[in-house]
PDB file of C-alpha atoms in Angstrom:
ATOM      1  CA  MET A   1       8.195  -5.830  33.562  1.00 61.00           C
ATOM      2  CA  THR A   2      10.131  -5.819  30.276  1.00 74.00           C
ATOM      3  CA  SER A   3      11.183  -2.639  28.502  1.00 90.00           C
ATOM      4  CA  MET A   4       8.581  -3.332  25.805  1.00 91.00           C
ATOM      5  CA  GLU A   5       5.778  -3.685  28.353  1.00 94.00           C
ATOM      6  CA  TYR A   6       6.939  -0.527  30.101  1.00 94.00           C
ATOM      7  CA  LEU A   7       6.883   1.494  26.873  1.00 96.00           C
ATOM      8  CA  VAL A   8       3.445   0.156  25.903  1.00 97.00           C
ATOM      9  CA  LEU A   9       2.102   1.021  29.351  1.00 97.00           C
ATOM     10  CA  ASN A  10       3.442   4.563  28.958  1.00 97.00           C
ATOM     11  CA  LEU A  11       1.373   5.076  25.800  1.00 98.00           C
ATOM     12  CA  CYS A  12      -1.643   5.629  28.028  1.00 98.00           C
ATOM     13  CA  ASP A  13       0.094   8.512  29.806  1.00 97.00           C
ATOM     14  CA  PRO A  14      -0.168  11.676  27.660  1.00 97.00           C
ATOM     15  CA  THR A  15       2.987  13.088  29.231  1.00 97.00           C
ATOM     16  CA  LEU A  16       5.049  10.015  28.292  1.00 98.00           C
ATOM     17  CA  ARG A  17       3.330   9.022  25.060  1.00 98.00           C
ATOM     18  CA  GLU A  18       5.451  10.890  22.523  1.00 98.00           C
ATOM     19  CA  ARG A  19       8.712   9.392  23.754  1.00 97.00           C
ATOM     20  CA  SER A  20       7.205   5.903  23.981  1.00 98.00           C
ATOM     21  CA  LEU A  21       5.843   6.186  20.440  1.00 98.00           C
ATOM     22  CA  ALA A  22       9.273   7.111  19.139  1.00 98.00           C
ATOM     23  CA  GLU A  23      11.043   4.333  21.046  1.00 97.00           C
ATOM     24  CA  LEU A  24       8.577   1.595  20.092  1.00 97.00           C
ATOM     25  CA  SER A  25       8.540   2.673  16.463  1.00 97.00           C
ATOM     26  CA  LYS A  26      12.324   2.684  16.308  1.00 96.00           C
ATOM     27  CA  GLU A  27      12.869  -0.613  18.132  1.00 94.00           C
ATOM     28  CA  ARG A  28       9.774  -2.549  17.002  1.00 94.00           C
ATOM     29  CA  GLU A  29      11.822  -5.232  15.218  1.00 92.00           C
ATOM     30  CA  MET A  30      13.355  -6.156  18.567  1.00 93.00           C
ATOM     31  CA  PHE A  31       9.921  -6.956  20.036  1.00 93.00           C
ATOM     32  CA  PRO A  32       8.367  -9.947  18.208  1.00 92.00           C
ATOM     33  CA  ASP A  33       5.303  -9.927  20.486  1.00 95.00           C
ATOM     34  CA  LEU A  34       4.639  -6.219  20.162  1.00 97.00           C
ATOM     35  CA  ALA A  35       1.515  -6.543  17.977  1.00 98.00           C
ATOM     36  CA  PRO A  36      -0.581  -8.670  20.371  1.00 98.00           C
ATOM     37  CA  LEU A  37       0.634  -6.637  23.333  1.00 97.00           C
ATOM     38  CA  LEU A  38      -0.480  -3.410  21.649  1.00 98.00           C
ATOM     39  CA  TRP A  39      -3.845  -4.844  20.693  1.00 98.00           C
ATOM     40  CA  TYR A  40      -4.791  -6.607  23.911  1.00 97.00           C
ATOM     41  CA  SER A  41      -3.356  -4.255  26.537  1.00 97.00           C
ATOM     42  CA  PHE A  42      -5.936  -2.005  28.158  1.00 96.00           C
ATOM     43  CA  GLY A  43      -6.346   1.455  26.615  1.00 97.00           C
ATOM     44  CA  THR A  44      -3.438   1.216  24.183  1.00 98.00           C
ATOM     45  CA  ILE A  45      -5.376   1.199  20.902  1.00 98.00           C
ATOM     46  CA  ALA A  46      -7.567   4.035  22.190  1.00 98.00           C
ATOM     47  CA  ALA A  47      -4.405   6.031  22.896  1.00 98.00           C
ATOM     48  CA  LEU A  48      -3.137   5.405  19.352  1.00 99.00           C
ATOM     49  CA  VAL A  49      -6.491   6.439  17.882  1.00 99.00           C
ATOM     50  CA  GLN A  50      -6.255   9.659  19.913  1.00 98.00           C
ATOM     51  CA  GLU A  51      -2.943  10.343  18.168  1.00 98.00           C
ATOM     52  CA  ILE A  52      -4.700   9.970  14.812  1.00 99.00           C
ATOM     53  CA  LEU A  53      -7.640  12.190  15.725  1.00 98.00           C
ATOM     54  CA  ARG A  54      -5.530  14.974  17.195  1.00 98.00           C
ATOM     55  CA  ILE A  55      -4.105  15.977  13.802  1.00 98.00           C
ATOM     56  CA  TYR A  56      -7.379  16.005  11.854  1.00 99.00           C
ATOM     57  CA  PRO A  57      -7.679  19.801  12.257  1.00 98.00           C
ATOM     58  CA  ALA A  58      -4.262  20.199  10.584  1.00 98.00           C
ATOM     59  CA  LEU A  59      -5.390  18.431   7.411  1.00 98.00           C
ATOM     60  CA  SER A  60      -7.620  21.204   6.068  1.00 96.00           C
ATOM     61  CA  PRO A  61      -6.478  23.870   5.795  1.00 96.00           C
ATOM     62  CA  PRO A  62      -3.073  22.147   5.575  1.00 97.00           C
ATOM     63  CA  THR A  63      -1.118  23.235   8.647  1.00 98.00           C
ATOM     64  CA  LEU A  64       0.571  19.960   9.582  1.00 98.00           C
ATOM     65  CA  THR A  65       4.064  20.529  10.966  1.00 98.00           C
ATOM     66  CA  SER A  66       7.011  18.211  10.518  1.00 98.00           C
ATOM     67  CA  ALA A  67       7.081  17.414  14.249  1.00 98.00           C
ATOM     68  CA  ALA A  68       3.370  16.576  14.332  1.00 98.00           C
ATOM     69  CA  SER A  69       3.742  14.441  11.218  1.00 99.00           C
ATOM     70  CA  THR A  70       6.631  12.494  12.726  1.00 98.00           C
ATOM     71  CA  ARG A  71       4.686  11.866  15.915  1.00 99.00           C
ATOM     72  CA  VAL A  72       1.565  10.552  14.173  1.00 99.00           C
ATOM     73  CA  CYS A  73       3.721   8.494  11.797  1.00 99.00           C
ATOM     74  CA  ASN A  74       5.194   6.744  14.826  1.00 99.00           C
ATOM     75  CA  ALA A  75       1.651   5.832  15.869  1.00 99.00           C
ATOM     76  CA  LEU A  76       0.938   4.625  12.330  1.00 99.00           C
ATOM     77  CA  THR A  77       4.045   2.442  12.465  1.00 98.00           C
ATOM     78  CA  LEU A  78       2.592   0.689  15.503  1.00 98.00           C
ATOM     79  CA  PHE A  79      -0.711   0.235  13.687  1.00 99.00           C
ATOM     80  CA  GLN A  80       1.244  -1.271  10.798  1.00 98.00           C
ATOM     81  CA  CYS A  81       2.763  -3.724  13.247  1.00 98.00           C
ATOM     82  CA  VAL A  82      -0.740  -4.777  14.371  1.00 98.00           C
ATOM     83  CA  ALA A  83      -2.043  -4.969  10.791  1.00 98.00           C
ATOM     84  CA  SER A  84       0.809  -7.183   9.643  1.00 97.00           C
ATOM     85  CA  ARG A  85       0.315  -9.972  12.188  1.00 96.00           C
ATOM     86  CA  PRO A  86      -2.268 -12.707  11.438  1.00 95.00           C
ATOM     87  CA  GLU A  87      -3.319 -12.974  15.090  1.00 96.00           C
ATOM     88  CA  THR A  88      -4.286  -9.289  15.296  1.00 98.00           C
ATOM     89  CA  ARG A  89      -5.171  -8.414  11.685  1.00 98.00           C
ATOM     90  CA  SER A  90      -8.768  -9.678  11.756  1.00 97.00           C
ATOM     91  CA  SER A  91      -9.577  -7.802  14.959  1.00 98.00           C
ATOM     92  CA  PHE A  92      -7.940  -4.682  13.528  1.00 98.00           C
ATOM     93  CA  ILE A  93     -10.227  -4.903  10.483  1.00 98.00           C
ATOM     94  CA  GLU A  94     -13.362  -5.746  12.481  1.00 98.00           C
ATOM     95  CA  ALA A  95     -12.782  -2.686  14.655  1.00 98.00           C
ATOM     96  CA  ASP A  96     -12.671  -0.527  11.488  1.00 98.00           C
ATOM     97  CA  ILE A  97      -9.400   1.051  12.575  1.00 98.00           C
ATOM     98  CA  PRO A  98      -8.358   1.717   8.938  1.00 98.00           C
ATOM     99  CA  LEU A  99     -11.308   4.086   8.526  1.00 98.00           C
ATOM    100  CA  TYR A 100      -9.635   6.489  10.950  1.00 98.00           C
ATOM    101  CA  LEU A 101      -6.645   6.628   8.580  1.00 98.00           C
ATOM    102  CA  TYR A 102      -8.443   7.276   5.301  1.00 98.00           C
ATOM    103  CA  PRO A 103      -8.583  11.079   5.732  1.00 98.00           C
ATOM    104  CA  PHE A 104      -4.775  11.012   5.479  1.00 99.00           C
ATOM    105  CA  LEU A 105      -4.974   9.317   2.081  1.00 98.00           C
ATOM    106  CA  ARG A 106      -7.356  12.006   0.833  1.00 97.00           C
ATOM    107  CA  THR A 107      -4.877  14.826   1.433  1.00 98.00           C
ATOM    108  CA  VAL A 108      -3.327  16.420  -1.645  1.00 96.00           C
ATOM    109  CA  ASP A 109      -0.760  18.811  -0.166  1.00 97.00           C
ATOM    110  CA  LYS A 110       2.739  17.961  -1.413  1.00 96.00           C
ATOM    111  CA  ALA A 111       4.674  19.292   1.572  1.00 97.00           C
ATOM    112  CA  GLN A 112       7.069  16.768   3.088  1.00 98.00           C
ATOM    113  CA  ALA A 113       4.973  16.468   6.252  1.00 98.00           C
ATOM    114  CA  PHE A 114       1.997  15.286   4.189  1.00 98.00           C
ATOM    115  CA  GLU A 115       4.066  13.012   1.949  1.00 98.00           C
ATOM    116  CA  GLN A 116       5.442  11.357   5.082  1.00 98.00           C
ATOM    117  CA  LEU A 117       1.918  11.001   6.488  1.00 99.00           C
ATOM    118  CA  ARG A 118       0.522   9.413   3.319  1.00 98.00           C
ATOM    119  CA  LEU A 119       3.434   6.990   3.043  1.00 98.00           C
ATOM    120  CA  ALA A 120       3.076   5.826   6.653  1.00 99.00           C
ATOM    121  CA  THR A 121      -0.670   5.360   6.150  1.00 99.00           C
ATOM    122  CA  LEU A 122      -0.090   3.363   2.981  1.00 99.00           C
ATOM    123  CA  GLY A 123       2.294   1.192   4.992  1.00 98.00           C
ATOM    124  CA  VAL A 124      -0.591   0.212   7.284  1.00 99.00           C
ATOM    125  CA  ILE A 125      -2.901  -0.582   4.356  1.00 98.00           C
ATOM    126  CA  GLY A 126      -0.151  -2.501   2.579  1.00 98.00           C
ATOM    127  CA  ALA A 127       0.471  -4.595   5.688  1.00 98.00           C
ATOM    128  CA  LEU A 128      -3.174  -5.705   5.648  1.00 98.00           C
ATOM    129  CA  VAL A 129      -2.913  -7.207   2.154  1.00 97.00           C
ATOM    130  CA  LYS A 130       0.751  -8.186   2.115  1.00 94.00           C
ATOM    131  CA  ASP A 131      -0.119 -11.903   2.142  1.00 94.00           C
ATOM    132  CA  GLU A 132      -3.119 -11.405  -0.199  1.00 93.00           C
ATOM    133  CA  ASN A 133      -5.612 -12.191   2.566  1.00 92.00           C
ATOM    134  CA  THR A 134      -9.196 -12.428   1.255  1.00 96.00           C
ATOM    135  CA  LYS A 135     -10.796 -10.811   4.300  1.00 96.00           C
ATOM    136  CA  ALA A 136      -8.456  -7.832   4.087  1.00 98.00           C
ATOM    137  CA  THR A 137      -8.930  -7.584   0.317  1.00 98.00           C
ATOM    138  CA  GLU A 138     -12.707  -7.565   0.651  1.00 97.00           C
ATOM    139  CA  TYR A 139     -12.487  -4.904   3.337  1.00 98.00           C
ATOM    140  CA  LEU A 140     -10.317  -2.617   1.213  1.00 98.00           C
ATOM    141  CA  LEU A 141     -12.644  -3.024  -1.759  1.00 96.00           C
ATOM    142  CA  LYS A 142     -15.655  -2.217   0.400  1.00 96.00           C
ATOM    143  CA  CYS A 143     -13.954   0.920   1.716  1.00 95.00           C
ATOM    144  CA  GLU A 144     -13.103   2.214  -1.780  1.00 92.00           C
ATOM    145  CA  THR A 145      -9.367   1.992  -1.147  1.00 96.00           C
ATOM    146  CA  ILE A 146      -8.427   1.474  -4.794  1.00 97.00           C
ATOM    147  CA  PRO A 147      -9.566   4.958  -5.950  1.00 97.00           C
ATOM    148  CA  LEU A 148      -7.502   6.499  -3.142  1.00 98.00           C
ATOM    149  CA  CYS A 149      -4.437   4.508  -4.201  1.00 98.00           C
ATOM    150  CA  LEU A 150      -4.934   5.506  -7.836  1.00 98.00           C
ATOM    151  CA  ASN A 151      -5.063   9.151  -6.808  1.00 97.00           C
ATOM    152  CA  ILE A 152      -1.811   8.828  -4.861  1.00 98.00           C
ATOM    153  CA  MET A 153      -0.245   7.143  -7.892  1.00 97.00           C
ATOM    154  CA  GLU A 154      -0.979  10.464  -9.605  1.00 94.00           C
ATOM    155  CA  ILE A 155      -0.033  13.055  -6.972  1.00 95.00           C
ATOM    156  CA  GLY A 156       2.339  11.290  -4.576  1.00 96.00           C
ATOM    157  CA  ASN A 157       6.109  11.152  -4.478  1.00 96.00           C
ATOM    158  CA  GLU A 158       7.967   8.099  -5.771  1.00 96.00           C
ATOM    159  CA  PRO A 159       7.786   6.013  -2.549  1.00 97.00           C
ATOM    160  CA  SER A 160       4.053   6.711  -2.147  1.00 98.00           C
ATOM    161  CA  LYS A 161       3.376   5.858  -5.787  1.00 97.00           C
ATOM    162  CA  THR A 162       5.276   2.611  -5.371  1.00 98.00           C
ATOM    163  CA  VAL A 163       3.450   1.503  -2.218  1.00 98.00           C
ATOM    164  CA  SER A 164       0.077   2.501  -3.719  1.00 98.00           C
ATOM    165  CA  THR A 165       0.827   0.346  -6.760  1.00 98.00           C
ATOM    166  CA  PHE A 166       1.967  -2.464  -4.455  1.00 98.00           C
ATOM    167  CA  ILE A 167      -1.413  -2.341  -2.678  1.00 98.00           C
ATOM    168  CA  LEU A 168      -3.207  -2.443  -6.024  1.00 98.00           C
ATOM    169  CA  LEU A 169      -1.095  -5.455  -7.027  1.00 98.00           C
ATOM    170  CA  LYS A 170      -1.885  -7.328  -3.822  1.00 98.00           C
ATOM    171  CA  VAL A 171      -5.617  -6.709  -4.269  1.00 98.00           C
ATOM    172  CA  LEU A 172      -5.422  -7.941  -7.866  1.00 97.00           C
ATOM    173  CA  ARG A 173      -3.482 -11.049  -6.842  1.00 97.00           C
ATOM    174  CA  ASN A 174      -6.435 -12.158  -4.745  1.00 97.00           C
ATOM    175  CA  GLU A 175      -9.108 -13.868  -6.871  1.00 96.00           C
ATOM    176  CA  LEU A 176     -11.894 -11.807  -5.317  1.00 96.00           C
ATOM    177  CA  GLY A 177      -9.917  -8.627  -5.871  1.00 96.00           C
ATOM    178  CA  LEU A 178      -9.226  -9.416  -9.525  1.00 96.00           C
ATOM    179  CA  HIS A 179     -12.853 -10.155 -10.322  1.00 95.00           C
ATOM    180  CA  ARG A 180     -14.186  -7.127  -8.441  1.00 95.00           C
ATOM    181  CA  CYS A 181     -11.715  -4.790 -10.128  1.00 95.00           C
ATOM    182  CA  CYS A 182     -12.449  -6.202 -13.590  1.00 94.00           C
ATOM    183  CA  ASP A 183     -16.213  -6.282 -13.088  1.00 89.00           C
ATOM    184  CA  THR A 184     -18.192  -3.894 -15.287  1.00 80.00           C
ATOM    185  CA  ARG A 185     -19.041  -1.902 -12.150  1.00 81.00           C
ATOM    186  CA  GLY A 186     -15.462  -1.991 -10.893  1.00 82.00           C
ATOM    187  CA  PRO A 187     -12.592   0.471 -11.322  1.00 92.00           C
ATOM    188  CA  PHE A 188     -10.992  -1.388 -14.242  1.00 93.00           C
ATOM    189  CA  TYR A 189     -10.680   1.556 -16.631  1.00 94.00           C
ATOM    190  CA  ASP A 190      -9.391   3.819 -13.871  1.00 95.00           C
ATOM    191  CA  ILE A 191      -6.742   1.214 -13.047  1.00 96.00           C
ATOM    192  CA  ALA A 192      -5.724   0.790 -16.685  1.00 94.00           C
ATOM    193  CA  PHE A 193      -5.501   4.557 -17.158  1.00 94.00           C
ATOM    194  CA  ALA A 194      -3.423   5.065 -13.987  1.00 96.00           C
ATOM    195  CA  LEU A 195      -0.947   2.323 -14.920  1.00 96.00           C
ATOM    196  CA  GLN A 196      -0.625   3.600 -18.471  1.00 94.00           C
ATOM    197  CA  LYS A 197      -0.065   7.149 -17.263  1.00 93.00           C
ATOM    198  CA  ARG A 198       2.693   6.107 -14.876  1.00 93.00           C
ATOM    199  CA  VAL A 199       4.559   4.289 -17.629  1.00 92.00           C
ATOM    200  CA  ASN A 200       4.013   6.885 -20.349  1.00 89.00           C
ATOM    201  CA  SER A 201       4.772   9.991 -18.276  1.00 82.00           C
ATOM    202  CA  PRO A 202       7.322  12.025 -20.293  1.00 71.00           C
ATOM    203  CA  ASP A 203       8.453  14.020 -17.254  1.00 75.00           C
ATOM    204  CA  GLU A 204       8.865  11.260 -14.692  1.00 81.00           C
ATOM    205  CA  ARG A 205      10.112   7.778 -15.507  1.00 84.00           C
ATOM    206  CA  PRO A 206       9.104   5.173 -12.933  1.00 89.00           C
ATOM    207  CA  SER A 207      11.756   3.779 -10.632  1.00 90.00           C
ATOM    208  CA  ALA A 208      12.780   0.143 -11.001  1.00 89.00           C
ATOM    209  CA  ARG A 209      10.657  -0.823  -7.988  1.00 92.00           C
ATOM    210  CA  LEU A 210       7.603   1.000  -9.312  1.00 94.00           C
ATOM    211  CA  LEU A 211       8.091  -0.467 -12.780  1.00 93.00           C
ATOM    212  CA  ARG A 212       8.267  -3.950 -11.244  1.00 93.00           C
ATOM    213  CA  CYS A 213       4.868  -3.441  -9.588  1.00 96.00           C
ATOM    214  CA  ILE A 214       3.336  -1.998 -12.761  1.00 96.00           C
ATOM    215  CA  ILE A 215       4.490  -4.954 -14.869  1.00 95.00           C
ATOM    216  CA  GLN A 216       3.047  -7.391 -12.348  1.00 96.00           C
ATOM    217  CA  CYS A 217      -0.258  -5.488 -12.231  1.00 97.00           C
ATOM    218  CA  TYR A 218      -0.516  -5.840 -16.010  1.00 96.00           C
ATOM    219  CA  LEU A 219       0.337  -9.524 -15.759  1.00 95.00           C
ATOM    220  CA  ARG A 220      -2.447 -10.081 -13.271  1.00 96.00           C
ATOM    221  CA  LEU A 221      -5.035  -8.045 -15.196  1.00 96.00           C
ATOM    222  CA  LEU A 222      -4.334 -10.222 -18.228  1.00 94.00           C
ATOM    223  CA  ASP A 223      -5.479 -13.245 -16.227  1.00 94.00           C
ATOM    224  CA  HIS A 224      -9.042 -11.919 -16.537  1.00 93.00           C
ATOM    225  CA  PRO A 225     -10.867 -12.158 -19.896  1.00 91.00           C
ATOM    226  CA  ARG A 226     -12.046  -8.555 -19.727  1.00 90.00           C
ATOM    227  CA  GLY A 227      -8.592  -7.331 -18.820  1.00 88.00           C
ATOM    228  CA  HIS A 228      -7.033  -9.214 -21.688  1.00 84.00           C
ATOM    229  CA  ALA A 229      -9.561  -7.869 -24.194  1.00 85.00           C
ATOM    230  CA  VAL A 230      -9.366  -4.223 -23.144  1.00 86.00           C
ATOM    231  CA  LEU A 231      -5.616  -4.020 -22.596  1.00 89.00           C
ATOM    232  CA  LYS A 232      -5.051  -4.983 -26.209  1.00 82.00           C
ATOM    233  CA  THR A 233      -5.770  -1.315 -26.970  1.00 82.00           C
ATOM    234  CA  TRP A 234      -4.668   0.224 -23.650  1.00 83.00           C
ATOM    235  CA  PHE A 235      -1.250  -1.383 -23.335  1.00 89.00           C
ATOM    236  CA  PRO A 236       1.625   1.163 -23.257  1.00 90.00           C
ATOM    237  CA  SER A 237       3.875   0.761 -26.268  1.00 87.00           C
ATOM    238  CA  VAL A 238       6.968   1.813 -24.294  1.00 89.00           C
ATOM    239  CA  LEU A 239       6.939  -1.587 -22.604  1.00 90.00           C
ATOM    240  CA  GLN A 240       7.297  -3.183 -26.029  1.00 87.00           C
ATOM    241  CA  THR A 241      10.019  -0.951 -27.472  1.00 86.00           C
ATOM    242  CA  GLY A 242      12.844  -1.579 -25.012  1.00 81.00           C
ATOM    243  CA  THR A 243      12.535   1.889 -23.446  1.00 82.00           C
ATOM    244  CA  PHE A 244      13.096   0.490 -19.957  1.00 84.00           C
ATOM    245  CA  ASN A 245      15.755  -2.078 -20.786  1.00 79.00           C
ATOM    246  CA  ASP A 246      18.320  -0.216 -18.677  1.00 77.00           C
ATOM    247  CA  TYR A 247      16.038  -0.796 -15.657  1.00 74.00           C
ATOM    248  CA  LEU A 248      15.778  -4.514 -16.230  1.00 76.00           C
ATOM    249  CA  THR A 249      19.080  -5.587 -14.691  1.00 79.00           C
ATOM    250  CA  ASP A 250      17.287  -8.071 -12.430  1.00 81.00           C
ATOM    251  CA  PRO A 251      16.737 -11.363 -14.323  1.00 87.00           C
ATOM    252  CA  SER A 252      13.382 -11.863 -12.580  1.00 87.00           C
ATOM    253  CA  MET A 253      12.177  -8.506 -13.915  1.00 86.00           C
ATOM    254  CA  GLN A 254      13.312  -9.438 -17.411  1.00 87.00           C
ATOM    255  CA  GLU A 255      11.386 -12.688 -17.085  1.00 90.00           C
ATOM    256  CA  CYS A 256       8.274 -10.840 -15.903  1.00 90.00           C
ATOM    257  CA  LEU A 257       8.384  -8.438 -18.842  1.00 91.00           C
ATOM    258  CA  GLN A 258       8.912 -11.246 -21.353  1.00 91.00           C
ATOM    259  CA  GLN A 259       5.997 -13.152 -19.858  1.00 93.00           C
ATOM    260  CA  LEU A 260       3.872 -10.012 -20.043  1.00 93.00           C
ATOM    261  CA  LEU A 261       4.683  -9.431 -23.715  1.00 91.00           C
ATOM    262  CA  ALA A 262       3.973 -13.093 -24.500  1.00 92.00           C
ATOM    263  CA  LYS A 263       0.586 -12.852 -22.808  1.00 90.00           C
ATOM    264  CA  MET A 264      -0.243  -9.712 -24.746  1.00 87.00           C
ATOM    265  CA  GLU A 265       0.454 -11.558 -27.990  1.00 83.00           C
ATOM    266  CA  ALA A 266      -1.720 -14.515 -27.004  1.00 78.00           C
ATOM    267  CA  GLY A 267      -5.291 -14.642 -28.226  1.00 58.00           C
ATOM    268  CA  SER A 268      -6.826 -15.439 -24.833  1.00 52.00           C
ATOM    269  CA  PRO A 269      -5.847 -15.151 -21.165  1.00 52.00           C
ATOM    270  CA  ILE A 270      -2.962 -17.381 -20.087  1.00 48.00           C
ATOM    271  CA  ARG A 271      -2.664 -17.954 -16.373  1.00 49.00           C
ATOM    272  CA  SER A 272       0.445 -16.351 -14.830  1.00 47.00           C
ATOM    273  CA  LEU A 273       2.081 -19.370 -13.285  1.00 41.00           C
ATOM    274  CA  HIS A 274       5.458 -17.854 -12.518  1.00 41.00           C
ATOM    275  CA  PHE A 275       4.938 -14.157 -11.905  1.00 41.00           C
ATOM    276  CA  LEU A 276       5.384 -14.545  -8.159  1.00 41.00           C
ATOM    277  CA  ARG A 277       9.110 -14.950  -8.807  1.00 42.00           C
ATOM    278  CA  CYS A 278       9.313 -11.169  -8.940  1.00 50.00           C
ATOM    279  CA  SER A 279       9.622 -10.522  -5.232  1.00 52.00           C
ATOM    280  CA  ASP A 280       7.785  -7.405  -4.079  1.00 59.00           C
ATOM    281  CA  ASN A 281       7.054  -7.685  -0.360  1.00 56.00           C
ATOM    282  CA  ALA A 282      10.127  -5.607   0.486  1.00 56.00           C
ATOM    283  CA  ILE A 283       8.311  -2.568  -0.900  1.00 62.00           C
ATOM    284  CA  ILE A 284       6.310  -1.938   2.266  1.00 64.00           C
ATOM    285  CA  PRO A 285       8.225   0.655   4.326  1.00 62.00           C
TER     286      PRO A 285
END
């Protein structure tokens, strides 16, 4: 039995679980077959779900400790591993495992334990849509994930805001996601308002990574006729005045912004043929 198999087996033993969670989370990159082993080994996913459920009482009223947060985040890291692999992602979605995590995204407490919890949860959701998979996108839209991400873009710390915006971007990059979000019944205005607020905030300038995601979200929204029409009046002027020029040291970011400004000046949507040059997949923690 390999060390990986031994640690996975120990997840089903409550007395050994915490140490195994920590070890697997820390060394997961060394185990390329960890995701299928976690998913298909008997009782393992049930043990990880138990780790999620055990901290529900600490969410409201907010009594989550740092130690408890670290432990559940280790379990979430293993779920992220499962969500990121094509051979286990579909089963992960079909089992509705993400629904167990959504209460974490609804928390509003700004203590470090909760920030850590939200970020780890966003990492799982981001792994589902990292390759812009249609099945994962449809699932997130059905589960009202976008409103939760928009809320975290408002209340979260910088890493959580960045990953939330990354998830929004990945949903928009999928054709189904773009059309659902820009539909008259979709969250288009909420998205436009959240992006504008992040850019225009006088007290908190976005980081370079967050700004990259915001620019690419705008680029993608402009691919839709409704997005192009509405953003003519909702587009933040600070992106046109050179306010963020000191952030744009990366040539690919400069290219993205110039393409965005050119599309804003155009009279009709112009398909974004090159915006994928702005690499963003490294954002997922």
